Amino acid sequence: MASRHQARERAVQILFQYDIHGQAGPWLEDFWIQYPLVEELRVFAERLVEGVRINKKELDVLISTYATNWKVSRMPIIDRNILRMGCFELLHVPEVPAKVTLNESIELAKSFGDDEASKFVNGILDKVLSSDARLERKRAFPELPAVGSE
């Protein structure tokens, strides 16, 4: 049975490709043919991808604030896209508890990144969660979805 974890895997793979290609193309259709998901999970994956793409500048500024001695453009492609997606989910997906977002991001980093990626991702997302004023509700109740979630 497919899960939101698989949707997040697909989303980060697509974001990686966008980073390389800069835009959608035949590769995106081929991707969905090769790695299909049930409709509900595909919609979730596409929500994450579009959210990251639309809010990329805001997300990169946020990541830069907490990534000491790192420029987002110099980070490994997979790491920066996991971070972008994690920050987007923390800020703009209220129905997902903060604890889930952090755990999923760390797991993605373990699966797709190098040996240090999970620590790097954990450190930055933890700083974002503990410091960004917009995340007060998720900080107070990291295991619960935000009030008024979708």
CSV table of C-alpha atoms in Angstrom, one decimal:
chain,number,residue,atom,x,y,z
A,1,MET,CA,0.0,0.0,0.0
A,2,ALA,CA,1.3,3.4,-1.0
A,3,SER,CA,1.8,6.0,1.7
A,4,ARG,CA,2.5,9.7,2.2
A,5,HIS,CA,6.2,8.7,2.6
A,6,GLN,CA,6.2,7.5,-0.9
A,7,ALA,CA,4.5,10.7,-2.1
A,8,ARG,CA,7.3,12.7,-0.4
A,9,GLU,CA,9.9,10.5,-2.1
A,10,ARG,CA,8.3,11.2,-5.5
A,11,ALA,CA,8.1,14.9,-4.7
A,12,VAL,CA,11.8,15.2,-3.8
A,13,GLN,CA,12.7,13.2,-6.9
A,14,ILE,CA,10.7,15.6,-9.0
A,15,LEU,CA,12.2,18.7,-7.3
A,16,PHE,CA,15.6,17.3,-8.0
A,17,GLN,CA,14.8,17.0,-11.7
A,18,TYR,CA,13.4,20.6,-11.7
A,19,ASP,CA,16.7,21.7,-10.2
A,20,ILE,CA,18.5,20.1,-13.1
A,21,HIS,CA,16.1,20.9,-16.0
A,22,GLY,CA,14.7,24.2,-14.7
A,23,GLN,CA,11.2,23.3,-16.0
A,24,ALA,CA,8.8,20.5,-16.7
A,25,GLY,CA,9.1,18.6,-19.8
A,26,PRO,CA,8.6,15.0,-21.2
A,27,TRP,CA,10.7,13.8,-18.2
A,28,LEU,CA,7.8,14.6,-15.8
A,29,GLU,CA,5.2,12.6,-17.7
A,30,ASP,CA,7.8,9.7,-18.0
A,31,PHE,CA,8.4,9.9,-14.3
A,32,TRP,CA,4.7,9.5,-13.4
A,33,ILE,CA,4.4,6.6,-15.8
A,34,GLN,CA,7.4,4.9,-14.3
A,35,TYR,CA,6.5,5.7,-10.6
A,36,PRO,CA,2.8,5.9,-10.4
A,37,LEU,CA,0.9,6.7,-7.2
A,38,VAL,CA,-2.8,6.4,-6.3
A,39,GLU,CA,-4.6,9.7,-7.1
A,40,GLU,CA,-4.7,11.0,-3.4
A,41,LEU,CA,-1.0,10.5,-3.0
A,42,ARG,CA,-0.1,12.0,-6.3
A,43,VAL,CA,-2.1,15.1,-5.5
A,44,PHE,CA,-0.2,15.4,-2.2
A,45,ALA,CA,3.2,15.0,-4.0
A,46,GLU,CA,2.2,17.6,-6.6
A,47,ARG,CA,1.0,19.9,-3.8
A,48,LEU,CA,4.5,19.7,-2.2
A,49,VAL,CA,6.3,20.2,-5.6
A,50,GLU,CA,4.2,23.2,-6.6
A,51,GLY,CA,4.4,24.7,-3.1
A,52,VAL,CA,8.2,24.5,-3.2
A,53,ARG,CA,8.4,25.9,-6.7
A,54,ILE,CA,6.0,28.8,-5.9
A,55,ASN,CA,7.7,29.6,-2.6
A,56,LYS,CA,11.3,28.8,-3.5
A,57,LYS,CA,12.7,32.3,-2.9
A,58,GLU,CA,11.1,32.5,0.5
A,59,LEU,CA,12.2,29.0,1.4
A,60,ASP,CA,15.8,29.6,0.3
A,61,VAL,CA,15.9,32.8,2.4
A,62,LEU,CA,14.6,30.9,5.4
A,63,ILE,CA,17.1,28.1,4.9
A,64,SER,CA,20.0,30.5,4.5
A,65,THR,CA,19.1,32.1,7.8
A,66,TYR,CA,19.8,28.9,9.6
A,67,ALA,CA,22.4,27.2,7.4
A,68,THR,CA,25.5,28.7,9.0
A,69,ASN,CA,28.4,28.9,6.5
A,70,TRP,CA,26.3,27.4,3.7
A,71,LYS,CA,24.7,29.0,0.6
A,72,VAL,CA,21.6,27.2,-0.6
A,73,SER,CA,23.0,27.3,-4.1
A,74,ARG,CA,26.1,25.4,-2.9
A,75,MET,CA,24.3,22.7,-1.0
A,76,PRO,CA,23.9,19.3,-2.6
A,77,ILE,CA,20.8,19.3,-4.8
A,78,ILE,CA,19.1,16.6,-2.8
A,79,ASP,CA,19.7,18.3,0.6
A,80,ARG,CA,18.4,21.7,-0.5
A,81,ASN,CA,15.3,20.2,-2.0
A,82,ILE,CA,14.6,18.1,1.1
A,83,LEU,CA,15.1,21.3,3.2
A,84,ARG,CA,12.8,23.3,0.9
A,85,MET,CA,10.1,20.7,1.0
A,86,GLY,CA,10.4,20.3,4.8
A,87,CYS,CA,10.2,24.1,5.3
A,88,PHE,CA,7.3,24.3,2.9
A,89,GLU,CA,5.5,21.5,4.8
A,90,LEU,CA,6.1,23.2,8.2
A,91,LEU,CA,4.9,26.6,7.0
A,92,HIS,CA,2.1,25.7,4.6
A,93,VAL,CA,0.7,22.3,5.3
A,94,PRO,CA,-1.1,22.7,8.6
A,95,GLU,CA,-2.6,19.2,8.7
A,96,VAL,CA,0.9,17.6,9.0
A,97,PRO,CA,2.3,17.8,12.5
A,98,ALA,CA,5.8,19.2,12.9
A,99,LYS,CA,7.2,15.9,14.3
A,100,VAL,CA,6.0,14.1,11.1
A,101,THR,CA,7.6,16.7,8.9
A,102,LEU,CA,10.9,16.5,10.7
A,103,ASN,CA,11.0,12.7,10.8
A,104,GLU,CA,10.0,12.3,7.1
A,105,SER,CA,12.7,14.8,6.1
A,106,ILE,CA,15.3,13.0,8.0
A,107,GLU,CA,14.3,9.7,6.5
A,108,LEU,CA,14.4,11.2,3.0
A,109,ALA,CA,17.9,12.5,3.7
A,110,LYS,CA,19.0,9.1,4.9
A,111,SER,CA,17.6,7.5,1.8
A,112,PHE,CA,18.8,9.9,-0.8
A,113,GLY,CA,21.6,11.9,0.8
A,114,ASP,CA,25.1,11.2,1.9
A,115,ASP,CA,26.1,10.0,5.4
A,116,GLU,CA,25.9,13.5,6.9
A,117,ALA,CA,22.7,14.7,5.1
A,118,SER,CA,20.2,13.5,7.8
A,119,LYS,CA,22.1,15.4,10.5
A,120,PHE,CA,22.3,18.5,8.3
A,121,VAL,CA,18.6,18.4,7.5
A,122,ASN,CA,17.6,17.7,11.1
A,123,GLY,CA,19.7,20.6,12.4
A,124,ILE,CA,18.4,23.2,10.0
A,125,LEU,CA,14.7,22.1,10.2
A,126,ASP,CA,14.9,22.0,14.0
A,127,LYS,CA,16.3,25.6,14.0
A,128,VAL,CA,13.5,26.7,11.6
A,129,LEU,CA,10.8,25.1,13.8
A,130,SER,CA,12.2,26.4,17.1
A,131,SER,CA,12.8,30.0,15.8
A,132,ASP,CA,10.3,31.0,13.1
A,133,ALA,CA,7.4,33.0,14.7
A,134,ARG,CA,5.0,31.6,12.1
A,135,LEU,CA,5.5,28.1,13.5
A,136,GLU,CA,4.4,29.0,17.1
A,137,ARG,CA,1.4,26.6,16.9
A,138,LYS,CA,3.4,23.7,15.5
A,139,ARG,CA,6.1,24.4,18.1
A,140,ALA,CA,3.7,24.2,20.9
A,141,PHE,CA,2.0,21.0,19.7
A,142,PRO,CA,4.6,19.3,17.5
A,143,GLU,CA,2.6,16.0,17.3
A,144,LEU,CA,-0.8,17.6,16.5
A,145,PRO,CA,-2.0,19.1,13.3
A,146,ALA,CA,-2.7,22.8,13.4
A,147,VAL,CA,-6.1,24.1,14.2
A,148,GLY,CA,-8.2,24.7,11.1
A,149,SER,CA,-6.2,22.4,9.0
A,150,GLU,CA,-7.5,21.2,5.6
